[in-house]
Tab-separated table of C-alpha atoms in Angstrom:
chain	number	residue	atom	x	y	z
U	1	UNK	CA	60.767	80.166	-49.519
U	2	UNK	CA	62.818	77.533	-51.076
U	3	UNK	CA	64.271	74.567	-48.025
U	4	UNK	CA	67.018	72.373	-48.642
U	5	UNK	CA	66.628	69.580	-46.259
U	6	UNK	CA	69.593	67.167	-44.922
U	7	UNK	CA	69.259	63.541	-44.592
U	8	UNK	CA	67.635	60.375	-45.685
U	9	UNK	CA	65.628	58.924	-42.803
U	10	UNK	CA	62.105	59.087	-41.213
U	11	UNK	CA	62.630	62.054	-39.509
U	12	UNK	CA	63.845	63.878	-42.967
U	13	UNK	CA	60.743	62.398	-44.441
U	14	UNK	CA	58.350	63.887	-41.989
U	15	UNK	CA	60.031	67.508	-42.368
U	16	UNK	CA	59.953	67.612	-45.847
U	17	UNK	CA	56.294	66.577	-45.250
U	18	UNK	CA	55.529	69.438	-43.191
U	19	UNK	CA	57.803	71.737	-45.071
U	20	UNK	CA	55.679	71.012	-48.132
U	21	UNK	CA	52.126	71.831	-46.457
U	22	UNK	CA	53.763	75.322	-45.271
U	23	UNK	CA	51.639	77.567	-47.911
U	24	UNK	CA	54.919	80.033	-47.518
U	25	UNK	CA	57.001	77.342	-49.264
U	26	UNK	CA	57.541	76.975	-52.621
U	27	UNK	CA	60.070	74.304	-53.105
U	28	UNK	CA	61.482	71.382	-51.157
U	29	UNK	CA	64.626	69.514	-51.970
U	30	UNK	CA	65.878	67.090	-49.684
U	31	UNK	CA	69.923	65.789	-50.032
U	32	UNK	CA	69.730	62.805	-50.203
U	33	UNK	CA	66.601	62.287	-49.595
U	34	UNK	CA	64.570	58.663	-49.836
U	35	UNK	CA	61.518	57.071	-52.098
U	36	UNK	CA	59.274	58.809	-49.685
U	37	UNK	CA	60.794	62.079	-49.405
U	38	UNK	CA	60.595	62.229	-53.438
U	39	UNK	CA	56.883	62.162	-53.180
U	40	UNK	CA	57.014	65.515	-51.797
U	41	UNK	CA	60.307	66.953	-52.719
U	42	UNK	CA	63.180	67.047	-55.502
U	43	UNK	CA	65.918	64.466	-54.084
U	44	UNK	CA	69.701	65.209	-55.129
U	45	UNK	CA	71.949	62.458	-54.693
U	46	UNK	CA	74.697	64.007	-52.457
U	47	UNK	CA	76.864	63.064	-49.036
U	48	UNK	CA	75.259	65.269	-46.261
U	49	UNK	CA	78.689	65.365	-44.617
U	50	UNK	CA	80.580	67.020	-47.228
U	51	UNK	CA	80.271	70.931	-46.522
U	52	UNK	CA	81.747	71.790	-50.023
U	53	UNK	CA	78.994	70.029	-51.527
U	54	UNK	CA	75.804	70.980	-49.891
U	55	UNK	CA	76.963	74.480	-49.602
U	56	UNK	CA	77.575	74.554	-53.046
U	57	UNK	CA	73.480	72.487	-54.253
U	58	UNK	CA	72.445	75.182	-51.473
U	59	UNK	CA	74.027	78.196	-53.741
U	60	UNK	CA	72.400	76.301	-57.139
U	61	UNK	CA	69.321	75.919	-55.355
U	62	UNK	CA	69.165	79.334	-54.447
U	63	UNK	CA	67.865	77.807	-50.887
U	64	UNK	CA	66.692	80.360	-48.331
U	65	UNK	CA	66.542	77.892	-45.487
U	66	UNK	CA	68.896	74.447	-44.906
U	67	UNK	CA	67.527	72.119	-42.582
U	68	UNK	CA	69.636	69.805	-40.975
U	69	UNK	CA	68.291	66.583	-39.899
U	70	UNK	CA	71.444	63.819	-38.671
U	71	UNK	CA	73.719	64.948	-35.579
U	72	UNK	CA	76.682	63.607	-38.029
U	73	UNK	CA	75.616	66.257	-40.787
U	74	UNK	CA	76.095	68.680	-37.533
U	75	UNK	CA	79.166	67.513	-36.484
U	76	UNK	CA	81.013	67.774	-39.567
U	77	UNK	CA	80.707	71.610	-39.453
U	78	UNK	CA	78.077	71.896	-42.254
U	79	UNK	CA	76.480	74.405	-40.486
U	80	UNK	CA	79.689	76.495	-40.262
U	81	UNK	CA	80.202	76.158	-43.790
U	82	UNK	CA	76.740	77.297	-44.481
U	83	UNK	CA	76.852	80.330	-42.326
U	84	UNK	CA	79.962	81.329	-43.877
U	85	UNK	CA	78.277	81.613	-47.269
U	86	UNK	CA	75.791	83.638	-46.120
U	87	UNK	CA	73.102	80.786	-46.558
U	88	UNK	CA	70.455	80.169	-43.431
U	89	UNK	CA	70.751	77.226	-41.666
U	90	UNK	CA	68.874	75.439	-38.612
U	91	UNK	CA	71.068	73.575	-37.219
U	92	UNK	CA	73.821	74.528	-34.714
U	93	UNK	CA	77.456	74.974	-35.738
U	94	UNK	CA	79.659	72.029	-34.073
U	95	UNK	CA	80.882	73.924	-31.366
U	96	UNK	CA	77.497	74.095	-30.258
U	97	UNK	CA	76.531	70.693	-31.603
U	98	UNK	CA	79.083	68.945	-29.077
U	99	UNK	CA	76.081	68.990	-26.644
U	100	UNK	CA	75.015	66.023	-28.662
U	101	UNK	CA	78.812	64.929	-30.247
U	102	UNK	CA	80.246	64.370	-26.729
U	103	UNK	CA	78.358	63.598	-23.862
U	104	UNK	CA	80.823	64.633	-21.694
U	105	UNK	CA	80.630	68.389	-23.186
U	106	UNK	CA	77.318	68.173	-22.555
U	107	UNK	CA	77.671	67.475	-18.458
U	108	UNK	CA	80.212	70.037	-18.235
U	109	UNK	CA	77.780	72.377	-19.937
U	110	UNK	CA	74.832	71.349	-17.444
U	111	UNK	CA	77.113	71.514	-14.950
U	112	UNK	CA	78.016	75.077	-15.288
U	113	UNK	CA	74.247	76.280	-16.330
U	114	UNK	CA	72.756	74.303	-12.957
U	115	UNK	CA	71.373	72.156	-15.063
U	116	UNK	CA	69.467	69.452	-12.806
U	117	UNK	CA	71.267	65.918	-14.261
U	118	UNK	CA	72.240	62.314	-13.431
U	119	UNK	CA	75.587	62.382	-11.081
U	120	UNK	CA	77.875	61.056	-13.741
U	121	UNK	CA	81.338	60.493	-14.518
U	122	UNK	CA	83.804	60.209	-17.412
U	123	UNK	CA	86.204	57.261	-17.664
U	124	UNK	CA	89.182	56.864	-20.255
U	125	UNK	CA	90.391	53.353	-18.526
U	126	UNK	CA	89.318	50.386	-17.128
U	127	UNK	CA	90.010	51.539	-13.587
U	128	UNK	CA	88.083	54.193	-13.525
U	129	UNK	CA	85.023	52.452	-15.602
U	130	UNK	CA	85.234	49.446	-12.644
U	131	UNK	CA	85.337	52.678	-9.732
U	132	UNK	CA	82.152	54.276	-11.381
U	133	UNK	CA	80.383	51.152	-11.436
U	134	UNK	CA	80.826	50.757	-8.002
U	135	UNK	CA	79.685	53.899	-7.418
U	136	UNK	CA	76.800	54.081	-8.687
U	137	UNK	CA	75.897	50.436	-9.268
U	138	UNK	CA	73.134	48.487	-10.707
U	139	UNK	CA	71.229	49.423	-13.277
U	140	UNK	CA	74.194	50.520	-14.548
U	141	UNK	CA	74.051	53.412	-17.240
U	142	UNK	CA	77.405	53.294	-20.083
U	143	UNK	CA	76.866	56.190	-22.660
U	144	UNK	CA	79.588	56.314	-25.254
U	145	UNK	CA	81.087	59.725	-25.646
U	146	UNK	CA	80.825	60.481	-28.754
U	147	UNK	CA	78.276	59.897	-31.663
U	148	UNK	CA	76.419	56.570	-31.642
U	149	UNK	CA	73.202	57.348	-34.135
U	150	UNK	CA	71.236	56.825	-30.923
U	151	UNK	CA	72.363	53.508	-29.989
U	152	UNK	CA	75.445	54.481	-28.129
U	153	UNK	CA	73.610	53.579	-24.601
U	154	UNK	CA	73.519	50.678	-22.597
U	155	UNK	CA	71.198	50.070	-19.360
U	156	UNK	CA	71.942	46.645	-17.427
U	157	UNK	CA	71.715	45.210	-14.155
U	158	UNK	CA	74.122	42.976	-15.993
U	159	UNK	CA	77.549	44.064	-14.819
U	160	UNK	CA	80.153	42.437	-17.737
U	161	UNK	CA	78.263	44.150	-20.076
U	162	UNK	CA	78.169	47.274	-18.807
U	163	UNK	CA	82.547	46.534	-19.114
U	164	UNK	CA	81.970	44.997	-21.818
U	165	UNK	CA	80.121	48.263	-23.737
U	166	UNK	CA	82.572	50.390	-21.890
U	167	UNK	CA	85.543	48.726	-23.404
U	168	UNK	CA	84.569	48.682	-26.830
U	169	UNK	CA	83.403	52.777	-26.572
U	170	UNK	CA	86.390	54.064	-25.405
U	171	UNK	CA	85.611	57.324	-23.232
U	172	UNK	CA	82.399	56.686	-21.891
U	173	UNK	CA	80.206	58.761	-19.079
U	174	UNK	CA	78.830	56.412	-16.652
U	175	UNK	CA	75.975	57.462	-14.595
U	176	UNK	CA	73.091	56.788	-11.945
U	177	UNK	CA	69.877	55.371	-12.797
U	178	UNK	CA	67.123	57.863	-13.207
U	179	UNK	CA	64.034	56.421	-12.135
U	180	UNK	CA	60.509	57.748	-13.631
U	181	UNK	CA	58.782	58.194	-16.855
U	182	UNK	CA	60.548	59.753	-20.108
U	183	UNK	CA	59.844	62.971	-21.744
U	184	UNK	CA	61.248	64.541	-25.058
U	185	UNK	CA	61.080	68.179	-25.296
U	186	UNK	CA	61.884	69.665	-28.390
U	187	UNK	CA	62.696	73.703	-28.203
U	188	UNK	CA	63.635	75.847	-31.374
U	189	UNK	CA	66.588	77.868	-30.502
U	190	UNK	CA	67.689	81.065	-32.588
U	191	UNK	CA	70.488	81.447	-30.466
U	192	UNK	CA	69.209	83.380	-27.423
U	193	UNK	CA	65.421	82.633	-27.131
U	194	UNK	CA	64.055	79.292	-27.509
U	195	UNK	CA	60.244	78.123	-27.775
U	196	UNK	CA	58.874	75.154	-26.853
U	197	UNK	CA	56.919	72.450	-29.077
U	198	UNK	CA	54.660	69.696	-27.704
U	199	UNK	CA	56.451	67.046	-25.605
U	200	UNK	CA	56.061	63.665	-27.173
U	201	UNK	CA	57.116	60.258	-25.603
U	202	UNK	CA	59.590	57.228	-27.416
U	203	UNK	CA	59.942	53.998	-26.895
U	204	UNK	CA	64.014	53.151	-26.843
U	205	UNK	CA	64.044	48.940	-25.839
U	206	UNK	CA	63.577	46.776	-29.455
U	207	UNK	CA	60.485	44.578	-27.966
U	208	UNK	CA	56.969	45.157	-25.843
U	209	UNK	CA	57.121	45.719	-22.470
U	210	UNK	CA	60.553	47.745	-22.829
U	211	UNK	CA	62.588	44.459	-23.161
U	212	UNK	CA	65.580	43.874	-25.576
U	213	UNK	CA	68.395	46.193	-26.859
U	214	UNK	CA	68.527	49.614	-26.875
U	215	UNK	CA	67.259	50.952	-30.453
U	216	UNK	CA	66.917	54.176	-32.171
U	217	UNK	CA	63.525	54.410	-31.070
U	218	UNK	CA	60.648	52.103	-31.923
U	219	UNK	CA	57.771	54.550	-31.409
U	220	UNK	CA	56.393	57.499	-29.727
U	221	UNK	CA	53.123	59.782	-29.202
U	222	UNK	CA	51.763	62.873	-28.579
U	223	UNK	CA	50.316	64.401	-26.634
U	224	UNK	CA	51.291	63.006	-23.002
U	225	UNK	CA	47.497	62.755	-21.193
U	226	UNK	CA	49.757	62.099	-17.962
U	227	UNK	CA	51.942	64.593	-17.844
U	228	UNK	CA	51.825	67.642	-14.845
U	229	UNK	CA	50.317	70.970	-15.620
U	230	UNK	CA	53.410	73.503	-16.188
U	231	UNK	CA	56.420	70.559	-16.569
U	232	UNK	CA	56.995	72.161	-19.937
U	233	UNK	CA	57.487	75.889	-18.513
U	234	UNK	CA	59.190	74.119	-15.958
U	235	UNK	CA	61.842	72.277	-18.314
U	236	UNK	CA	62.034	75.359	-20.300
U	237	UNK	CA	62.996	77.433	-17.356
U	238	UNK	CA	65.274	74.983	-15.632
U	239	UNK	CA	66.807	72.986	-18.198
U	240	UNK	CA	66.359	74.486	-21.757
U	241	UNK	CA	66.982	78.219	-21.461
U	242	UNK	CA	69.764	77.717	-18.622
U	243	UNK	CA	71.087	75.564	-21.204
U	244	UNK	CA	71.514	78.103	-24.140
U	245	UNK	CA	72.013	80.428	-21.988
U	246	UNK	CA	75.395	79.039	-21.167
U	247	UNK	CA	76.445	77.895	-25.015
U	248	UNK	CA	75.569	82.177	-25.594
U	249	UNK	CA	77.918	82.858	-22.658
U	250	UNK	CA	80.408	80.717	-23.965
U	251	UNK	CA	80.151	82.450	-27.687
U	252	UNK	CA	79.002	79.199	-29.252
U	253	UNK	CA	75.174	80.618	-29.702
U	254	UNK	CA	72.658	77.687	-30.355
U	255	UNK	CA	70.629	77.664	-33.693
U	256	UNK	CA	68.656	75.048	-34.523
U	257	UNK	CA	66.147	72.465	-32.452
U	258	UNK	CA	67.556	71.848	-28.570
U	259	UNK	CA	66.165	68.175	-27.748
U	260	UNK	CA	65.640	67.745	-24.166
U	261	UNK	CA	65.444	64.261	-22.886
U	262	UNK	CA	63.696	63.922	-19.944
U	263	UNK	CA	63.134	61.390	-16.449
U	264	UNK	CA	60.868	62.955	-14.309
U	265	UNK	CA	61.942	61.273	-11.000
U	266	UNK	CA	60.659	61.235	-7.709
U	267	UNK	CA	63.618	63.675	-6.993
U	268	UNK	CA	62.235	66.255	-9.795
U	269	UNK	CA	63.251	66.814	-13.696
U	270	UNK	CA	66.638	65.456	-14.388
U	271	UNK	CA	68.023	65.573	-18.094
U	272	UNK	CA	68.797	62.026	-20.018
U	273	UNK	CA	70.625	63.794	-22.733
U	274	UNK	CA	70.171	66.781	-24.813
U	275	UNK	CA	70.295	66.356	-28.689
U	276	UNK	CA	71.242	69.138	-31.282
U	277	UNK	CA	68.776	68.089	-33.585
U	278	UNK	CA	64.843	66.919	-33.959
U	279	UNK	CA	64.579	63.360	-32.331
U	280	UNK	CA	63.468	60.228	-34.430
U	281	UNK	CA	60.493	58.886	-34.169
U	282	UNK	CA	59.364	61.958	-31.571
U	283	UNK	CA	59.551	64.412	-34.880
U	284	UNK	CA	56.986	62.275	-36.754
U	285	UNK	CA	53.937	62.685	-33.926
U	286	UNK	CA	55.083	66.382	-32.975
U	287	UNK	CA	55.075	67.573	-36.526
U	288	UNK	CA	51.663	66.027	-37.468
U	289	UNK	CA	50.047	67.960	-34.635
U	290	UNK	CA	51.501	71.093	-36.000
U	291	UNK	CA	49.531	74.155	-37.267
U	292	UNK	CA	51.887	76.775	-37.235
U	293	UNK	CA	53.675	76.975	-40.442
U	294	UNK	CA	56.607	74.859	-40.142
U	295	UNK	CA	59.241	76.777	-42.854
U	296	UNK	CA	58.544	80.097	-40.636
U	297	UNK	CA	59.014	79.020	-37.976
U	298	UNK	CA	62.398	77.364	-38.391
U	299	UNK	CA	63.487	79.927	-40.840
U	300	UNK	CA	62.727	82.632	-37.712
U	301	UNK	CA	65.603	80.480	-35.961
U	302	UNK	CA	68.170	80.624	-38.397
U	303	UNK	CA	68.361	84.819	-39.230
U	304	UNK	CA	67.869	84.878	-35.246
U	305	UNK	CA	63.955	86.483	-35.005
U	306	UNK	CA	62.436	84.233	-33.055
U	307	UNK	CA	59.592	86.072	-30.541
U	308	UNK	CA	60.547	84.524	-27.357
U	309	UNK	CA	56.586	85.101	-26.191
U	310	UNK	CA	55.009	83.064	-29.326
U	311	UNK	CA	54.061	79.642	-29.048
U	312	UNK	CA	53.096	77.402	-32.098
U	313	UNK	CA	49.434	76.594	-32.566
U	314	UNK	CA	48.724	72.661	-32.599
U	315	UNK	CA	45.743	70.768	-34.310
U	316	UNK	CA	43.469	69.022	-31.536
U	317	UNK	CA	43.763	65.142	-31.389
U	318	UNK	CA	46.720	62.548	-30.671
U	319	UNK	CA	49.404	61.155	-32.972
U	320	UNK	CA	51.120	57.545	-32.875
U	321	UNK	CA	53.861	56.206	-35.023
U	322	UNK	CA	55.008	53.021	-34.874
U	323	UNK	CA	58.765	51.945	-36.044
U	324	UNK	CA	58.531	48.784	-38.559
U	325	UNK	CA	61.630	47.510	-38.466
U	326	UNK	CA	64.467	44.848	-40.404
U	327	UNK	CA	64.973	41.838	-39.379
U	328	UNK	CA	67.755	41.708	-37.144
U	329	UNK	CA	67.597	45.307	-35.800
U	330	UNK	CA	69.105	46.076	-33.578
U	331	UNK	CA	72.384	44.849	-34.342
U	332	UNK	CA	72.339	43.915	-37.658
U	333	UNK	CA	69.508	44.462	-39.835
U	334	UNK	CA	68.933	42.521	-43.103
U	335	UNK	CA	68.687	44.970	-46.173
U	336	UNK	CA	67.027	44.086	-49.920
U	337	UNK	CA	63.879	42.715	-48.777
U	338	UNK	CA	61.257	44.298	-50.640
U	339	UNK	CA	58.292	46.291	-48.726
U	340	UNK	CA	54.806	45.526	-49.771
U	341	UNK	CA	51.488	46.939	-49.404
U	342	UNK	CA	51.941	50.737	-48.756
U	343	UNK	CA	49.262	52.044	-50.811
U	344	UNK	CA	46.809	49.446	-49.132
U	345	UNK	CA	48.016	51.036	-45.388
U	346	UNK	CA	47.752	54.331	-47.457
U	347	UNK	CA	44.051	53.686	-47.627
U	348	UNK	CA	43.712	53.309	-44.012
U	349	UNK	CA	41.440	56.548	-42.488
U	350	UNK	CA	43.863	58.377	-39.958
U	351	UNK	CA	46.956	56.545	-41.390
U	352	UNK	CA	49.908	57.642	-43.802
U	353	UNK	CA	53.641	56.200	-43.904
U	354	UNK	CA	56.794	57.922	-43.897
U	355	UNK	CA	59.964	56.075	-45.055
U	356	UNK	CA	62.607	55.959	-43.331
U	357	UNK	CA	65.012	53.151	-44.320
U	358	UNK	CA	64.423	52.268	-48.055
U	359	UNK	CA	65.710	52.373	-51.839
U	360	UNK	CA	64.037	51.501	-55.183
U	361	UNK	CA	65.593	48.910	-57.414
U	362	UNK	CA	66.220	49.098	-60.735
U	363	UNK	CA	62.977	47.288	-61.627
U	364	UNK	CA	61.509	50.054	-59.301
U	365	UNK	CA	60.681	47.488	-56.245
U	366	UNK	CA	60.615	49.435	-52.814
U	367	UNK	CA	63.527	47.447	-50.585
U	368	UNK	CA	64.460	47.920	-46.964
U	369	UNK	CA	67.544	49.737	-46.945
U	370	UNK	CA	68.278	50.248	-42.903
U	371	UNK	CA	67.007	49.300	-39.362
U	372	UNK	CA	64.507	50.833	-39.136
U	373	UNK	CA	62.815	50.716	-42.449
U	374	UNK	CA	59.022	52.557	-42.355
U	375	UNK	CA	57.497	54.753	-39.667
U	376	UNK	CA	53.516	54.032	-39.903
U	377	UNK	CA	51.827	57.383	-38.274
U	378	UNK	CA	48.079	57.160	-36.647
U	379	UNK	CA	45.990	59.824	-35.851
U	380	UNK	CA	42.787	60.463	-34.398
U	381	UNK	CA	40.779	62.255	-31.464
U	382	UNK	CA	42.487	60.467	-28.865
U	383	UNK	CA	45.711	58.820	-28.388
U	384	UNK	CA	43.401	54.786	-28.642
U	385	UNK	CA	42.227	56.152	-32.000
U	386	UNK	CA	45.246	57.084	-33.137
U	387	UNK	CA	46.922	53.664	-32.255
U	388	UNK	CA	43.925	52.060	-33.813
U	389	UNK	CA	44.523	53.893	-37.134
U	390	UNK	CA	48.747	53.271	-36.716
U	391	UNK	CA	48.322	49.068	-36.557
U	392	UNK	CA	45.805	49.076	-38.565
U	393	UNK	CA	47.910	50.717	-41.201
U	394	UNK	CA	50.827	48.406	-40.244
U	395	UNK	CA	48.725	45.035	-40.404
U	396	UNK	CA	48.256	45.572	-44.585
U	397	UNK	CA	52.525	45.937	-44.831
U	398	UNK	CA	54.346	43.183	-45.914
U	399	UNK	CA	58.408	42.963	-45.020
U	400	UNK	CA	60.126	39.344	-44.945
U	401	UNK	CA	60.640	38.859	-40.802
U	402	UNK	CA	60.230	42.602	-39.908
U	403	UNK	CA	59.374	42.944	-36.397
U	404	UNK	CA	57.610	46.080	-34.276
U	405	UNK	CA	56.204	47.004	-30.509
U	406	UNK	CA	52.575	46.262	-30.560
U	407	UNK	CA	52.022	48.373	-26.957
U	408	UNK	CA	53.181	51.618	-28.641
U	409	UNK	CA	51.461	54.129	-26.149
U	410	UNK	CA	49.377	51.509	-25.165
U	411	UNK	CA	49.056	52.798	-21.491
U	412	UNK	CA	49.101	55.952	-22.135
U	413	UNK	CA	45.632	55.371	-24.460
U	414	UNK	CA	43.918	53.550	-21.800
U	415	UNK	CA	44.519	56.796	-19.645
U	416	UNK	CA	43.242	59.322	-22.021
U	417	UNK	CA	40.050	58.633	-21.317
């Protein structure tokens, strides 16, 4: 099998990892790829969001599965175009991808499945945003409507900011609080059965002890010592399949990875947000505990043969990454500083890095090149060895004024006993 994979971040990285330990396939390209993905892949220089393009390196390739890894790739209807070349692809068209693109679509589709959700509501003015915050009222939750690469969400007690974030989105959903832990479910979807992989847990504020700005994510684990027995049947049977059920009803069938985030309140599951595509950092910990053939398995999504009674078989142990990030991430992160000591953190037992936010020079020097710029994975027998291995690893990297969490699943750890 031959997979051309979309992107250039951490989560493309750890695909094209997994990809290329799938004994079933043979070659992995990734468009456009990064210094890490081209240690296990042929990178092609090429704009992800141009459908002309990538269906046309797909043809040349002679790819029997595309992998798409941004929500922008989605929205820009490269999975239509692929589909209508005949080429696999897992990833949903944007129709279906609107579950992520607009958060509104997404409430009007939980809404009609029964979906159990935050009471929400859409606002256009500043009127309405000012009604909805009374309403619901502090914390106050302000999700832009449309695509934000993950940092589209603000959660303050601080009410001009909430405005403030509302004004500068435009149409936003405003919502209640959901109090209780976070999950992140992944389920692949072939467009009317989906199967659930191992819930994982991120870390979205930029500093320890969930302070700071929102981020993309600054870690996660796997597996979650703490969770219930049966809250993944449970989300699968409340939230996930009522979900695609509904996108099937509506003809807009959903093909590709449904991300499910999670509270689980004292009220029950309620869905955060759903994502069309694999989460980042929650796709480097789920994919290292994976033993099923990766390439397979997505492939079975895409030409719509999924079993709805198999389940993927996972190696024992824990996983931990931990997000190394820019100076000034958040809001705006330094690039050109060059990265240092990644074969010593290479060396570290249970460690490896994935890159997700880097560029060579021309003298060959490995340079930050985004927010978040490496994502240092740990495993190990339990979730404490597995952090050990992760900072370990991240103690022998050198970045100019890069920052990270240190309690990455640090409670979680001292659970898993």
């Amino acid at each position: 099998m031959r997979v051309l994979v979309l992107g250039s971040g951490g989560r493309e990285h750890a695909l094209a990892r997994a990809l290329h330990r799938d004994p079933v396939v043979t070659a992995v390209h990734c468009a456009p790829g990064n210094p890490g993905t081209a240690e296990v892949a042929d990178n092609h220089a090429l704009d992800p969001t141009d459908p002309t393009a990538v269906t046309e390196l797909a043809g040349r390739l002679r790819a029997d599965l595309v992998v798409v890894g941004p929500e922008v790739v989605l929205m820009a209807g490269v999975g239509d175009a692929l589909r209508r070349a005949g080429i696999p692809c897992f990833g949903p068209d944007r129709a279906a991808a609107r579950i992520e693109g607009s958060k509104a679509f997404a409430k009007e589709i939980m809404a009609a499945a029964r979906v159990p959700t935050a009471q929400a509501r859409v606002c256009e003015t500043s009127a309405q945003v000012d009604e909805a915050l009374d309403t619901f009222g502090p914390p106050f939750v302000v999700k832009d409507d449309g695509l934000a690469a993950g940092k589209g969400v603000v959660v303050t007690a601080d009410r001009e900011a909430a405005a403030a974030h509302a004004a500068a989105c435009g149409r936003v959903v405003i919502e209640e609080f959901l109090d209780g832990p976070e999950v992140s479910l992944f389920a692949l979807c072939d467009g009317e059965h989906a199967v659930p992989l191992l819930p994982a847990q991120d870390f979205k504020r930029a500093y320890d002890g969930d302070e700071g700005p929102n981020t993309g994510g600054m870690g996660a684990y796997t597996p979650l010592p703490w969770a219930p027995d049966g809250l993944v049947d449970e989300i699968m049977a409340t939230v996930v399949q009522p979900a695609v059920d509904e996108l099937r009803r509506r003809e807009t069938p959903y093909v590709g990875v449904l991300y499910a985030g999670l509270a689980l309140t004292s009220a029950g599951i309620r869905v955060v947000e759903f994502n069309a595509r694999f989460g980042d950092p929650e796709t480097q910990v789920v994919l290292d505990r994976l033993a099923t053939p990766l390439g397979t398995l997505l492939q079975s999504c895409a030409i719509g043969g999924l079993d709805p009674a198999s389940r993927p078989e996972w190696r024992p142990g824990a996983a931990v990454t931990v997000v190394v990030a820019a100076e000034g991430y958040p809001d705006a992160p330094v690039k050109g500083d060059e990265i240092t000591g990644l074969a010593e953190a290479a060396k570290v037992e249970g460690a490896y890095v994935l890159h997700a936010g880097t560029k060579t020079d021309a003298d060959g020097r490995l340079l930050a090149n985004g927010g978040r710029v490496l994502n240092v994975v740990g495993t190990g027998d339990t979730l404490a060895t597995a952090r050990t291995a992760a900072y370990a690893a991240v103690a022998e990297i050198g970045l100019r004024a890069s920052h990270h969490r240190t309690d990455i699943a640090l409670q979680a750890a001292e659970s898993d006993i």
